Structure formats: C-alpha cells, structure tokens
Short mmCIF file of C-alpha atoms and ligand atoms in Angstrom, two decimals:
data_model
loop_
_atom_site.label_atom_id
_atom_site.label_comp_id
_atom_site.label_asym_id
_atom_site.label_seq_id
_atom_site.Cartn_x
_atom_site.Cartn_y
_atom_site.Cartn_z
CA MET A 179 57.90 20.67 -59.35
CA GLY A 180 58.63 21.72 -55.84
CA THR A 181 60.14 20.34 -52.69
CA SER A 182 57.21 19.81 -50.27
CA GLU A 183 56.56 16.41 -48.80
CA GLN A 184 54.23 15.42 -51.57
CA GLY A 185 56.66 16.67 -54.28
CA LYS A 186 54.34 19.42 -55.33
CA PRO A 187 54.76 23.17 -54.71
CA ASP A 188 52.40 25.15 -52.55
CA GLY A 189 50.25 27.41 -54.71
CA ILE A 190 47.46 30.04 -54.95
CA ALA A 191 44.60 30.03 -57.39
CA ILE A 192 43.59 33.36 -58.94
CA LEU A 193 40.08 33.69 -60.17
CA ASP A 194 39.99 36.02 -63.16
CA PHE A 195 37.01 38.38 -63.26
CA GLY A 196 38.50 40.11 -66.25
CA GLY A 197 40.57 42.71 -64.49
CA GLN A 198 43.53 44.08 -66.42
CA TYR A 199 45.93 43.27 -63.56
CA CYS A 200 45.05 39.62 -63.11
CA HIS A 201 48.34 38.48 -64.69
CA LEU A 202 50.22 40.85 -62.39
CA ILE A 203 48.72 39.09 -59.41
CA ALA A 204 49.90 35.71 -60.59
CA ARG A 205 53.37 37.15 -61.27
CA ARG A 206 53.62 38.71 -57.85
CA VAL A 207 52.79 35.36 -56.19
CA ARG A 208 55.37 33.56 -58.29
CA GLU A 209 57.96 36.10 -57.44
CA MET A 210 57.56 34.97 -53.87
CA SER A 211 58.43 31.44 -55.11
CA VAL A 212 54.89 30.28 -54.59
CA TYR A 213 53.23 28.72 -57.63
CA SER A 214 50.07 30.31 -58.94
CA GLU A 215 47.44 29.53 -61.58
CA ILE A 216 44.79 31.73 -63.12
CA LEU A 217 41.32 30.14 -63.55
CA PRO A 218 38.14 31.58 -64.95
CA CYS A 219 36.04 33.42 -62.25
CA ASP A 220 33.29 30.80 -62.30
CA ALA A 221 35.69 27.91 -61.59
CA THR A 222 33.75 25.27 -59.45
CA PRO A 223 35.05 23.85 -56.13
CA GLU A 224 35.72 20.67 -58.12
CA GLU A 225 37.86 22.50 -60.65
CA LEU A 226 39.79 24.13 -57.81
CA ASP A 227 40.22 20.65 -56.25
CA ALA A 228 41.69 19.42 -59.59
CA LEU A 229 44.63 21.81 -59.10
CA LYS A 230 45.79 19.45 -56.55
CA GLY A 231 47.40 17.47 -59.41
CA VAL A 232 50.00 20.24 -59.78
CA MET A 233 50.08 22.09 -56.49
CA ASN A 234 49.10 22.09 -52.80
CA LEU A 235 46.42 24.68 -53.10
CA LYS A 236 46.74 27.07 -50.19
CA GLY A 237 44.52 29.96 -50.96
CA ILE A 238 42.41 31.83 -53.50
CA ILE A 239 42.65 35.45 -54.78
CA LEU A 240 39.69 37.08 -56.58
CA SER A 241 40.85 39.62 -59.20
CA GLY A 242 39.44 42.97 -60.16
CA SER A 243 37.02 43.43 -62.99
CA PRO A 244 35.81 46.15 -65.42
CA ALA A 245 32.24 44.97 -64.52
CA SER A 246 29.95 46.43 -61.94
CA LEU A 247 28.08 44.37 -59.41
CA ARG A 248 24.99 46.59 -59.98
CA LEU A 249 24.56 44.92 -63.36
CA LYS A 250 22.49 41.71 -63.48
CA ASP A 251 24.83 39.69 -65.59
CA SER A 252 28.07 40.76 -63.91
CA PRO A 253 30.48 37.86 -63.27
CA ARG A 254 29.87 35.81 -60.13
CA LEU A 255 31.58 33.07 -58.19
CA SER A 256 30.49 29.46 -58.40
CA GLU A 257 28.47 28.01 -55.51
CA GLY A 258 30.64 26.84 -52.68
CA VAL A 259 33.95 28.63 -53.53
CA LEU A 260 33.89 30.79 -50.41
CA GLU A 261 33.13 27.76 -48.27
CA THR A 262 36.03 25.60 -49.16
CA GLY A 263 37.78 26.62 -45.82
CA LEU A 264 40.75 28.00 -47.90
CA PRO A 265 41.68 31.65 -47.27
CA VAL A 266 40.25 34.00 -49.83
CA LEU A 267 41.47 37.45 -50.63
CA GLY A 268 39.19 39.74 -52.77
CA LEU A 269 40.83 42.59 -54.65
CA CYS A 270 38.81 45.57 -55.95
CA TYR A 271 35.82 43.86 -57.59
CA GLY A 272 36.70 40.71 -55.56
CA HIS A 273 36.55 42.79 -52.42
CA GLN A 274 33.12 44.23 -53.45
CA LEU A 275 31.85 40.79 -54.32
CA ILE A 276 32.68 39.25 -50.93
CA ALA A 277 30.97 42.27 -49.23
CA HIS A 278 27.89 41.93 -51.53
CA LEU A 279 27.51 38.17 -51.04
CA HIS A 280 27.46 38.78 -47.19
CA GLY A 281 24.80 41.57 -47.39
CA GLY A 282 27.23 44.48 -47.33
CA GLU A 283 26.16 47.76 -48.99
CA VAL A 284 27.93 48.13 -52.44
CA ARG A 285 26.89 50.98 -54.72
CA ARG A 286 28.22 53.63 -57.05
CA GLY A 287 29.95 56.31 -55.03
CA GLU A 288 29.56 59.99 -55.78
CA LYS A 289 33.09 59.97 -56.89
CA ARG A 290 35.32 57.50 -58.62
CA GLU A 291 38.57 56.82 -56.78
CA TYR A 292 41.47 56.47 -59.23
CA GLY A 293 45.27 56.65 -58.87
CA ILE A 294 47.48 56.97 -55.90
CA THR A 295 45.44 57.47 -52.72
CA GLU A 296 46.22 57.76 -49.00
CA ALA A 297 44.56 55.05 -46.99
CA THR A 298 44.13 55.16 -43.20
CA ILE A 299 45.03 51.80 -41.72
CA ASP A 300 42.66 51.19 -38.78
CA ALA A 301 43.59 47.72 -37.97
CA PRO A 302 47.23 46.80 -39.00
CA GLU A 303 46.62 43.03 -38.74
CA GLY A 304 46.23 40.14 -41.09
CA VAL A 305 46.80 41.24 -44.73
CA LEU A 306 47.66 44.72 -43.38
CA LYS A 307 50.16 43.52 -40.72
CA GLY A 308 53.12 45.82 -40.33
CA LEU A 309 51.63 48.83 -42.12
CA GLU A 310 51.97 52.41 -40.93
CA PRO A 311 48.80 54.38 -39.96
CA ARG A 312 48.84 56.05 -43.41
CA GLU A 313 49.86 54.15 -46.52
CA ARG A 314 49.94 55.05 -50.24
CA VAL A 315 47.72 52.69 -52.24
CA TRP A 316 46.59 52.57 -55.89
CA MET A 317 42.86 52.69 -56.55
CA SER A 318 40.75 52.26 -59.60
CA HIS A 319 37.05 51.81 -58.86
CA GLY A 320 33.61 53.33 -59.38
CA ASP A 321 31.53 51.17 -57.09
CA THR A 322 32.34 51.34 -53.40
CA VAL A 323 31.61 49.25 -50.26
CA PHE A 324 29.78 51.54 -47.82
CA SER A 325 28.96 49.16 -45.03
CA LEU A 326 29.36 45.62 -43.85
CA PRO A 327 27.53 43.35 -41.45
CA ASP A 328 28.89 42.93 -37.80
CA GLU A 329 30.61 39.64 -38.68
CA PHE A 330 33.28 41.76 -40.53
CA GLN A 331 35.99 44.05 -39.20
CA VAL A 332 36.69 47.18 -41.22
CA GLN A 333 40.54 47.48 -41.43
CA ALA A 334 41.09 50.58 -43.51
CA HIS A 335 39.32 53.62 -45.01
CA THR A 336 39.99 56.55 -47.38
CA ASP A 337 38.15 59.80 -48.01
CA ILE A 338 36.01 58.04 -50.56
CA SER A 339 35.82 54.45 -49.34
CA PRO A 340 34.62 53.89 -45.79
CA VAL A 341 35.39 50.22 -46.13
CA ALA A 342 38.69 50.09 -48.07
CA ALA A 343 39.95 46.81 -46.47
CA PHE A 344 38.20 44.23 -44.28
CA ARG A 345 38.34 40.75 -42.78
CA HIS A 346 35.72 38.39 -41.59
CA LYS A 347 35.83 37.83 -37.90
CA THR A 348 35.53 34.05 -37.94
CA LYS A 349 36.15 32.91 -41.54
CA PRO A 350 39.30 33.32 -43.56
CA LEU A 351 37.80 36.04 -45.92
CA HIS A 352 39.80 39.24 -46.60
CA GLY A 353 39.21 42.25 -48.92
CA LEU A 354 41.19 45.14 -50.29
CA GLN A 355 39.64 47.84 -52.31
CA TRP A 356 43.02 48.80 -53.75
CA HIS A 357 45.45 46.99 -55.96
CA PRO A 358 48.46 45.49 -54.10
CA GLU A 359 49.77 43.95 -57.36
CA VAL A 360 50.35 47.35 -58.91
CA VAL A 361 53.81 48.93 -58.09
CA HIS A 362 52.24 52.23 -57.13
CA THR A 363 50.82 50.57 -53.96
CA GLN A 364 53.88 51.22 -51.84
CA LYS A 365 53.67 48.12 -49.58
CA GLY A 366 51.80 45.97 -52.04
CA LYS A 367 54.32 43.24 -51.90
CA GLU A 368 54.16 43.05 -48.10
CA MET A 369 50.29 42.89 -48.21
CA LEU A 370 50.38 39.99 -50.74
CA ALA A 371 53.11 38.24 -48.66
CA ASN A 372 51.03 38.64 -45.51
CA PHE A 373 48.21 36.80 -47.37
CA VAL A 374 50.18 34.20 -49.28
CA LEU A 375 52.78 33.27 -46.76
CA ASP A 376 51.30 34.07 -43.29
CA ILE A 377 47.54 33.67 -43.68
CA CYS A 378 47.69 30.87 -46.29
CA GLY A 379 50.80 29.30 -44.87
CA SER A 380 52.40 28.70 -48.25
CA LYS A 381 55.96 27.43 -48.35
CA GLN A 382 58.22 29.18 -50.78
CA ASN A 383 59.15 26.05 -52.67
CA TRP A 384 58.51 26.83 -56.36
CA ARG A 385 61.18 27.79 -58.90
CA PRO A 386 60.41 27.72 -62.63
CA THR A 387 63.51 25.63 -63.34
CA ASP A 388 62.36 22.87 -60.85
CA SER A 389 59.70 22.12 -63.49
CA ILE A 390 62.10 20.86 -66.10
CA GLU A 391 61.90 17.17 -64.95
CA THR A 392 58.11 17.37 -64.46
CA ALA A 393 57.62 18.81 -68.03
CA VAL A 394 60.00 16.14 -69.54
CA LYS A 395 57.99 13.38 -67.78
CA GLU A 396 54.68 14.84 -69.03
CA ILE A 397 55.94 14.87 -72.62
CA ARG A 398 57.19 11.31 -72.37
CA ASP A 399 53.91 10.07 -70.83
CA ALA A 400 51.81 11.88 -73.44
CA ILE A 401 53.69 10.69 -76.46
CA GLY A 402 54.58 7.13 -75.48
CA ASP A 403 56.60 5.47 -78.37
CA SER A 404 55.31 7.91 -81.02
CA LYS A 405 57.06 10.68 -82.83
CA ALA A 406 56.44 14.40 -82.32
CA ILE A 407 57.09 17.42 -84.55
CA ILE A 408 57.79 21.04 -83.66
CA ALA A 409 58.14 24.16 -85.80
CA LEU A 410 61.37 25.64 -84.60
CA SER A 411 61.67 29.39 -85.57
CA GLY A 412 64.70 29.98 -83.41
CA GLY A 413 62.72 32.34 -81.17
CA VAL A 414 62.85 31.87 -77.35
CA ASP A 415 59.55 29.97 -76.91
CA SER A 416 59.90 27.39 -79.71
CA SER A 417 63.63 26.91 -78.86
CA VAL A 418 62.94 26.18 -75.18
CA ALA A 419 60.01 23.89 -76.06
CA ALA A 420 62.16 22.02 -78.52
CA ALA A 421 65.00 21.63 -76.03
CA LEU A 422 62.62 20.23 -73.39
CA ALA A 423 60.95 17.93 -75.98
CA ALA A 424 64.37 16.66 -77.16
CA LYS A 425 65.26 15.86 -73.56
CA ALA A 426 62.04 13.84 -73.33
CA LEU A 427 62.04 12.14 -76.68
CA GLY A 428 65.58 12.07 -78.10
CA ASP A 429 65.45 11.37 -81.79
CA ARG A 430 61.64 10.77 -81.71
CA LEU A 431 61.37 14.57 -81.83
CA VAL A 432 61.57 16.06 -85.29
CA ALA A 433 62.25 19.82 -85.26
CA VAL A 434 61.56 21.69 -88.54
CA HIS A 435 63.13 25.02 -89.09
CA VAL A 436 61.83 26.78 -92.14
CA ASP A 437 64.55 29.04 -93.62
CA HIS A 438 62.36 31.23 -95.88
CA GLY A 439 65.24 33.56 -96.72
CA LEU A 440 63.72 36.31 -94.73
CA MET A 441 65.91 35.58 -91.66
CA ARG A 442 68.55 37.88 -90.22
CA MET A 443 72.28 37.52 -90.76
CA ASN A 444 73.39 33.87 -89.90
CA GLU A 445 70.13 33.22 -88.03
CA SER A 446 69.25 29.86 -89.63
CA ASP A 447 72.89 28.73 -89.39
CA ASN A 448 72.91 29.57 -85.63
CA VAL A 449 69.71 27.54 -85.12
CA GLU A 450 71.18 24.63 -87.03
CA GLU A 451 74.50 24.73 -85.24
CA THR A 452 72.86 25.14 -81.71
CA PHE A 453 70.30 22.36 -81.97
CA SER A 454 72.59 19.96 -83.89
CA LYS A 455 75.14 20.32 -81.12
CA MET A 456 72.36 19.41 -78.63
CA GLY A 457 71.72 16.22 -80.64
CA VAL A 458 68.28 17.45 -81.76
CA ASN A 459 66.88 15.68 -84.82
CA LEU A 460 66.60 18.81 -86.96
CA ILE A 461 65.36 19.37 -90.49
CA VAL A 462 66.28 22.73 -91.94
CA ALA A 463 63.99 23.38 -94.93
CA ARG A 464 65.98 25.77 -97.08
CA VAL A 465 63.22 27.08 -99.31
CA GLN A 466 64.33 30.69 -99.91
CA ASP A 467 63.79 30.45 -103.65
CA ARG A 468 60.27 29.22 -103.17
CA PHE A 469 59.40 32.24 -100.99
CA LEU A 470 61.19 34.81 -103.07
CA GLU A 471 59.37 33.49 -106.10
CA LYS A 472 56.07 33.85 -104.51
CA LEU A 473 56.88 37.32 -103.30
CA ARG A 474 58.07 38.55 -106.66
CA GLY A 475 56.17 41.70 -107.71
CA VAL A 476 54.14 42.01 -104.44
CA PRO A 477 54.47 45.40 -102.82
CA ASP A 478 51.42 45.27 -100.43
CA PRO A 479 52.30 44.45 -96.78
CA GLU A 480 49.25 42.42 -95.95
CA GLU A 481 49.57 40.45 -99.21
CA LYS A 482 53.22 39.68 -98.35
CA ARG A 483 52.18 38.45 -94.85
CA LYS A 484 49.56 36.26 -96.32
CA ILE A 485 51.77 34.65 -98.86
CA ILE A 486 54.50 33.95 -96.26
CA GLY A 487 52.04 32.53 -93.78
CA GLU A 488 50.48 30.19 -96.32
CA GLU A 489 53.84 29.05 -97.76
CA PHE A 490 55.14 28.38 -94.28
CA ILE A 491 52.18 26.10 -93.51
CA ARG A 492 52.70 24.17 -96.79
CA VAL A 493 56.39 23.55 -96.07
CA PHE A 494 55.67 22.56 -92.44
CA GLU A 495 52.78 20.27 -93.41
CA ALA A 496 54.91 18.46 -96.04
CA GLU A 497 57.60 17.81 -93.47
CA ALA A 498 55.01 16.62 -90.90
CA ARG A 499 53.48 14.15 -93.38
CA ARG A 500 56.98 12.94 -94.49
CA THR A 501 58.14 12.15 -90.98
CA GLY A 502 54.96 10.51 -89.91
CA ALA A 503 54.87 12.47 -86.60
CA GLU A 504 51.56 11.82 -84.68
CA TYR A 505 51.96 14.60 -82.14
CA LEU A 506 52.57 18.32 -82.47
CA ILE A 507 54.59 20.26 -79.85
CA GLN A 508 53.97 23.98 -79.59
CA GLY A 509 55.76 26.73 -77.68
CA THR A 510 52.58 28.37 -76.36
CA ILE A 511 53.30 30.25 -73.14
CA TYR A 512 50.98 31.21 -70.33
CA PRO A 513 49.87 34.70 -71.51
CA ASP A 514 49.06 33.20 -74.97
CA ARG A 515 46.87 30.54 -73.38
CA ILE A 516 44.97 32.91 -71.07
CA GLU A 517 44.47 35.52 -73.79
CA SER A 518 43.01 33.00 -76.21
CA GLY A 519 40.38 32.08 -73.67
CA PHE A 520 41.78 28.66 -72.69
CA ARG A 521 39.91 27.01 -69.83
CA SER A 522 41.73 24.29 -67.81
CA GLY A 523 40.53 20.85 -68.56
CA SER A 524 39.14 21.74 -71.96
CA ASP A 525 39.92 19.60 -74.99
CA ARG A 526 42.39 21.28 -77.29
CA ILE A 527 42.58 18.69 -80.02
CA LYS A 528 40.67 20.17 -83.04
CA THR A 529 40.83 19.53 -86.80
CA HIS A 530 42.60 22.73 -87.41
CA HIS A 531 45.63 23.34 -85.20
CA ASN A 532 47.94 26.24 -84.77
CA VAL A 533 51.62 26.66 -85.31
CA GLY A 534 52.40 30.14 -84.05
CA GLY A 535 48.93 31.25 -85.00
CA LEU A 536 48.84 29.47 -88.41
CA PRO A 537 46.07 27.09 -89.20
CA LEU A 538 47.21 23.58 -90.18
CA ASP A 539 45.19 21.30 -92.38
CA ILE A 540 46.43 18.18 -90.73
CA GLU A 541 45.28 15.80 -88.00
CA PHE A 542 47.49 15.11 -85.04
CA LYS A 543 46.70 12.68 -82.23
CA GLY A 544 47.48 15.35 -79.82
CA ILE A 545 49.07 18.73 -79.13
CA ILE A 546 51.57 19.22 -76.34
CA GLU A 547 52.37 22.61 -74.90
CA PRO A 548 55.22 22.15 -72.34
CA LEU A 549 55.51 25.83 -71.64
CA ARG A 550 51.82 26.47 -71.09
CA ASP A 551 52.29 27.42 -67.48
CA PHE A 552 55.18 29.80 -67.84
CA TYR A 553 55.75 33.54 -68.37
CA LYS A 554 58.36 34.75 -70.78
CA ASP A 555 61.03 35.50 -68.16
CA GLU A 556 60.48 32.11 -66.66
CA VAL A 557 60.88 30.49 -70.18
CA ARG A 558 64.22 32.36 -70.48
CA ALA A 559 65.26 30.91 -67.19
CA LEU A 560 64.35 27.40 -68.25
CA GLY A 561 66.32 27.99 -71.55
CA ALA A 562 69.42 29.01 -69.62
CA ARG A 563 69.06 25.92 -67.40
CA LEU A 564 68.70 23.79 -70.56
CA ASP A 565 72.08 25.21 -71.74
CA LEU A 566 70.68 27.12 -74.71
CA PRO A 567 73.11 29.92 -75.67
CA PRO A 568 72.45 33.58 -74.73
CA SER A 569 71.91 34.40 -78.41
CA ILE A 570 68.68 32.36 -78.19
CA VAL A 571 67.66 32.90 -74.60
CA GLU A 572 67.97 36.66 -74.84
CA ARG A 573 66.75 37.03 -78.36
CA GLN A 574 64.80 40.07 -79.20
CA PRO A 575 61.34 39.59 -80.65
CA PHE A 576 61.39 38.97 -84.45
CA PRO A 577 58.22 38.98 -86.63
CA GLY A 578 57.22 35.60 -88.20
CA PRO A 579 57.29 37.15 -91.74
CA GLY A 580 60.91 38.31 -91.00
CA LEU A 581 62.71 40.91 -93.04
CA ALA A 582 59.89 40.95 -95.57
CA VAL A 583 58.02 43.42 -93.40
CA ARG A 584 60.97 45.56 -93.02
CA ILE A 585 61.43 46.16 -96.68
CA ILE A 586 58.89 48.74 -97.93
CA GLY A 587 57.55 47.54 -101.23
CA GLU A 588 58.59 44.48 -103.24
CA VAL A 589 61.08 42.03 -101.72
CA THR A 590 64.06 41.20 -103.84
CA GLU A 591 67.24 39.27 -103.13
CA GLU A 592 69.36 42.38 -103.51
CA LYS A 593 67.23 44.42 -101.02
CA LEU A 594 67.23 41.55 -98.58
CA ASP A 595 71.01 41.42 -98.71
CA SER A 596 71.32 45.18 -98.00
CA LEU A 597 68.78 45.06 -95.17
CA ARG A 598 70.42 42.00 -93.60
CA ARG A 599 73.66 43.87 -93.45
CA ALA A 600 72.15 47.03 -92.07
CA ASP A 601 70.24 45.02 -89.39
CA ALA A 602 73.50 43.26 -88.38
CA ILE A 603 75.21 46.70 -87.90
CA VAL A 604 72.26 47.95 -85.76
CA CYS A 605 72.40 44.77 -83.63
CA GLU A 606 76.17 44.91 -83.18
CA GLU A 607 76.27 48.49 -82.24
CA VAL A 608 73.30 48.38 -79.85
CA GLU A 609 74.57 45.26 -78.16
CA ALA A 610 78.00 46.87 -77.72
CA SER A 611 76.41 49.97 -76.03
CA SER A 612 74.58 50.86 -72.90
CA LEU A 613 71.29 50.37 -74.81
CA ARG A 614 71.82 46.59 -74.53
CA ASP A 615 70.04 46.46 -71.22
CA THR A 616 67.20 48.92 -71.99
CA ALA A 617 66.34 48.37 -75.65
CA TRP A 618 63.37 45.98 -76.29
CA GLN A 619 63.80 45.82 -80.00
CA TYR A 620 66.26 47.35 -82.42
CA LEU A 621 66.16 47.00 -86.21
CA ALA A 622 66.78 48.47 -89.60
CA VAL A 623 64.07 49.15 -92.24
CA LEU A 624 64.91 49.44 -95.88
CA THR A 625 62.59 52.26 -97.11
CA ASP A 626 61.57 52.98 -100.67
CA THR A 627 62.81 56.57 -100.48
CA ARG A 628 65.77 57.49 -102.63
CA SER A 629 67.76 60.59 -101.92
CA THR A 630 70.92 62.33 -103.11
CA GLY A 631 74.22 61.66 -101.58
CA VAL A 632 77.91 62.04 -102.26
CA LYS A 633 80.20 59.10 -102.03
CA GLY A 634 83.83 59.68 -102.80
CA ASP A 635 83.53 62.58 -105.24
CA GLU A 636 80.54 61.15 -107.01
CA ARG A 637 76.98 62.05 -106.80
CA ASP A 638 74.81 59.07 -105.78
CA TYR A 639 71.07 58.72 -105.74
CA GLY A 640 70.74 55.96 -103.22
CA LEU A 641 68.47 54.18 -100.73
CA THR A 642 67.41 55.30 -97.27
CA VAL A 643 67.63 53.07 -94.22
CA ALA A 644 65.56 53.89 -91.12
CA VAL A 645 66.83 52.71 -87.75
CA ARG A 646 64.28 51.96 -85.03
CA ILE A 647 65.28 51.31 -81.36
CA VAL A 648 62.41 51.07 -78.94
CA GLU A 649 61.84 50.43 -75.18
CA SER A 650 58.84 48.41 -74.26
CA VAL A 651 57.49 46.03 -71.66
CA ASP A 652 55.33 43.77 -73.69
CA GLY A 653 55.37 45.24 -77.28
CA MET A 654 51.79 46.52 -76.89
CA THR A 655 53.12 49.99 -76.42
CA ALA A 656 56.60 51.33 -77.03
CA SER A 657 58.69 54.50 -76.79
CA PHE A 658 61.49 55.28 -79.24
CA SER A 659 64.88 55.12 -77.45
CA LYS A 660 66.66 58.26 -76.72
CA ALA A 661 69.72 56.65 -77.92
CA PRO A 662 73.17 58.28 -77.30
CA TRP A 663 74.27 60.29 -80.38
CA ASP A 664 77.55 58.46 -80.56
CA VAL A 665 75.81 55.12 -81.02
CA LEU A 666 73.52 56.55 -83.66
CA GLU A 667 76.57 58.12 -85.35
CA ARG A 668 78.46 54.84 -85.46
CA ILE A 669 75.37 52.95 -86.84
CA SER A 670 74.89 55.72 -89.58
CA THR A 671 78.51 55.88 -90.54
CA ARG A 672 78.89 52.11 -90.79
CA ILE A 673 75.69 51.57 -92.76
CA THR A 674 76.61 54.18 -95.39
CA ASN A 675 80.22 53.01 -95.58
CA GLU A 676 79.59 49.34 -95.61
CA ILE A 677 76.48 48.97 -97.74
CA PRO A 678 76.59 49.95 -101.29
CA GLY A 679 73.65 51.89 -102.60
CA VAL A 680 72.63 53.34 -99.19
CA THR A 681 73.23 57.05 -99.00
CA ARG A 682 71.11 58.14 -96.02
CA VAL A 683 70.28 56.90 -92.52
CA VAL A 684 67.31 58.29 -90.56
CA TYR A 685 66.29 57.61 -86.98
CA ASP A 686 62.63 56.83 -86.23
CA ILE A 687 61.39 58.99 -83.35
CA THR A 688 57.80 57.87 -83.18
CA HIS A 689 56.26 56.12 -80.15
CA LYS A 690 53.74 53.26 -80.36
CA PRO A 691 50.97 54.38 -80.51
CA PRO A 692 50.54 56.09 -82.92
CA ALA A 693 53.20 54.14 -84.88
CA THR A 694 53.59 50.38 -84.71
CA ILE A 695 57.02 48.98 -84.02
CA GLU A 696 57.40 47.30 -87.35
CA TRP A 697 57.06 49.50 -90.38
CA GLU A 698 54.73 47.14 -92.24
P1 XMP B 770 53.92 45.98 -84.04
O1 XMP B 770 54.64 46.16 -85.34
O2 XMP B 770 52.48 45.46 -84.24
O3 XMP B 770 54.60 44.74 -83.32
O4 XMP B 770 53.98 47.07 -83.13
C1 XMP B 770 54.52 44.35 -82.01
C2 XMP B 770 55.49 43.26 -81.72
O5 XMP B 770 55.12 42.05 -82.58
C3 XMP B 770 56.11 41.64 -83.52
N1 XMP B 770 55.46 41.29 -84.74
C4 XMP B 770 55.18 40.11 -85.14
N2 XMP B 770 55.52 38.91 -84.56
N3 XMP B 770 54.54 37.74 -86.36
C5 XMP B 770 55.23 37.67 -85.19
O6 XMP B 770 55.54 36.70 -84.71
C6 XMP B 770 54.14 38.89 -87.00
O7 XMP B 770 53.54 38.89 -88.07
C7 XMP B 770 54.50 40.11 -86.35
N4 XMP B 770 54.35 41.41 -86.69
C8 XMP B 770 54.89 42.20 -85.65
C9 XMP B 770 56.99 42.92 -83.64
O8 XMP B 770 58.33 42.56 -84.01
C10 XMP B 770 56.91 43.49 -82.27
O9 XMP B 770 57.80 42.91 -81.36
#
C-alpha cells in the first residue's frame, strides 16, 4: 500500500462512538495521505493490534457520539485501549470520556453549546500548536467537562466550557470538545495535522492508487485457481471492482451485465465496448423483452421496483450457475460497509448474499469486496488509474431499476424510447454547460400528464417531460439547481422538437426534502 520500510502505510484508527462526523474524521486523515480505518468504539487492544496487517498504527482518535456519559449504558472503550502507549485524541464525546475515565467532572451544563464558537487558546502547544489566542471552532454538545485532575493541563476554554481542550502531562492523551473535522472549525485541519503528523509521527505515505497492487494480490490469494463472478451494472463501483478483479484473474473473472432494457441511451453498448476492450470476460444478458413482459400493465412504483429486482436476481443466478463461478465479487465501498454495521474480522459468508442489495439464493465459497476500504472519490481515482474512461469514472448516480422509475405509470417500449431520447438531451446539454461541474444528477422524467400544444399549425395533445437537475453531496439531501435559463431553453426546445408526442417541458424546482430526487 504505502512506501514505509515495512511496505505498509502509516495509519490512524478511529473508534466510532456513533457520532455523525466519524466518516469525516477518517476522510480528513486520508486527505493528509495518512491511512485511516474506522473501528467500533469497543474494539479491543487485540483488534487494534490486528490492524498492523494493513498499516503501521500510529495513533487513535475517539469520535463524538449522540450518547451522554451520564447514562448507564452509554458506549465505552474496551479495557486497555488508553494504555497501549499510542497517542489518543478524544473529540467531543471522546474528549469527555477521557476526562471521565480519569476522574474529571463531566455533567450536563446549564446551556448547550452549538455552532460556531470563539475559543480562548490558553496553551498553544501539542494539538493546538500554532493557533492564535482566539480561534473559531465548531461545537455541538450538551455535556461539558468542568474540571480535570492535576495530571492534566487545560489548553483552551470558552464561555460555556471551562475545559474545552486538554492534554495529559505525562501520557499521550489529548482532548478537544469541538469538532476539528468540520469545516466551520477554522484551523481544524491544522489541529488534526498537529496530532496525526507531529504527535503521532505519521509519515504521509498513503495514496489510494498505491493500493491497486495490494488489492490485486488479495483477490488472487483469495480465489486461487477458481472462477469468480461479478454483477457489472456499469456504475462506478462495480466497474472499478471488475477492472481490479480482471487484472487479478484474467479470464477466470466472469462479469455479467444485465441489460434489462431500462438503461439510458447506448449505456449497455458502452459497458460492453469498454470492458471487451479491456479483455474482460463479459456476458451481456440482453433480456429486455423478459423485463418488459413482466412490467406490462403495472403502474405502481413499488411493484415495478419489486419485479425488476426479482427478475434481475433470476438472470444473475442463472448466469452464475451456468459459469460455475465459486466466488462472488462485489463493489461494496467503505461507507456501505460501515453503514451496514460491518465489524472487522467478522465472517461475511452467509447463505443469502447481496448483489447491490439484492438477496441471492445461491451459495458461494466466498465474497470478495476489493473496494471495501475506499471512499467514492478514491474509487474514482482508482478507476482513472485503471484506465477506465471518464464516461464510467465520472458517471452520475443511476438507480438500479433504471428508467422504469422515471416513467410515471406503466412502462412501455414507446415511452422508454421517448424518455431515453429526452434523457440523452438533458445529459448532453448539462455536460456542455457550466452545470457540468456543479450538478450531482440530471435527468428527465416522463410524466403521465397530457397537455395541449401546437406543432406546426396543428393542435397536439401530447406528453409532458419534467427535467430535474440537482446539487448534492451524498444524495441524502439535494437542492434543485438554479440552472441558467439558456441551458433550460436549449433542453426544452430540443426535447419538443426532437421527440414526437412531447408538447411540454417543465423544470422541477423542489428540494430534497420534501421531494426525493427520483420521481418514483
Ligand atoms: P431518492 O430518489 O431516494 O434517490 O432521492 C437518492 C439517490 O439514490 C438513487 N436511487 C437508487 N439507486 N437503486 C439504486 O441503485 C434504487 O432503487 C434507487 N432509487 C434511487 C437516486 O438516483 C439518487 O441518486
């Protein structure tokens, strides 16, 4: 992975107490080119020791938590974690926990401290090295550390928190009541760098793309002489996982792309062309008719999703059985793994597996997840290094059930054709405009509303297409894009001119929430 003497990168373990910014801490450490892994808060010293297989562990960060130490069953550290000799930095709840474990006074303050706060830096040393006497920090806590035993030095305070930052006088223990990982803490990056680089002595020797050779070797070692199969949707994650697996296994990898006929313009052809060129052993299951048949006469969105999901599983299972693949490769990425409660070292091989969230009724000898340690932007960097084209590496999110959830009501071949053309126009115009760099997702929806129009000199009672362009960070919330009028005008003119039967184009000006990004 890295370039240190032992061939492993230096890294930091982050113990997750359930705080909403835990991922952000891991990201900030990686942005410094230092590897990081998130472990459950009760990870034992032995589990921390096991990280030595992938990194030179240099320090530990304790995350925040929605819990309160005043409650009996609030999350705690395992015995011995503070005594490993490694530097430890507690953030928010982690800060309070270190104080509490050493007999400090932690209790509910009279006031909560929330948002941007001015902190007075009393001792600009250690984690706070180089800071000004007053700094803007971001706080979010109800409990407060009011006092510490003499073995600690108080390094900062605010109007509400008398102990807003501390360090132990003889042990490598540090605490910050605020969140340095959040951008609103003005010198947050410097504080984390003081800890990770100076105090822990981490070398900046990790790059996501250094991991390609390690991942390839891991796949080879796990699969031996057997065959593996992957469901290749053409999305970023499955494409990068397939490219890595193909590098490891050559034609012992079988990639299956299910063309259910609900893809966008030329999408399946692009997947076929890209991966065939790379020499990947690819099966394209062209099963459009089968899906359309099943969807005939079904207007309900949830019913459509269910039919598509089940049919997808059946097609993939048939190919898996036919090829005799013993292993399944999945494009699971780091946030998926943490969110589904994965604990390091646990056994993932179960009777029902998952392909992009779909339960499979088939036994595999093992599941390999080569992207399990990477964030989305790191996966994109790997994809670029593996020579995947920008059309795949930079691909916008696309739902598994495809265009079916962008046609309101029953899906027919004719409607699919109209929507595919409208979607292609939206994509072309957005990608040719300034929105290219800011839009998270851009799409067309074929509504079931008809309205009167005039084409040529004739009256037409045609279909309405809705255009949706949104900005988002992670798809959980989104804002409609305040797109330039000329871009919207070009989209509208082209859709009504080029697609017969469409007489009206509307622009969706709803944020998420209250609306979702997709219409169904
Ligand atoms: P919503 O519509 O819930 O979508 O705001 C959030 C993000 O998820 C995508 N999406 C899906 N992706 N299978 C997927 O793989 C699905 O069934 C699905 N439904 C929505 C959506 O495109 C957006 O990026």
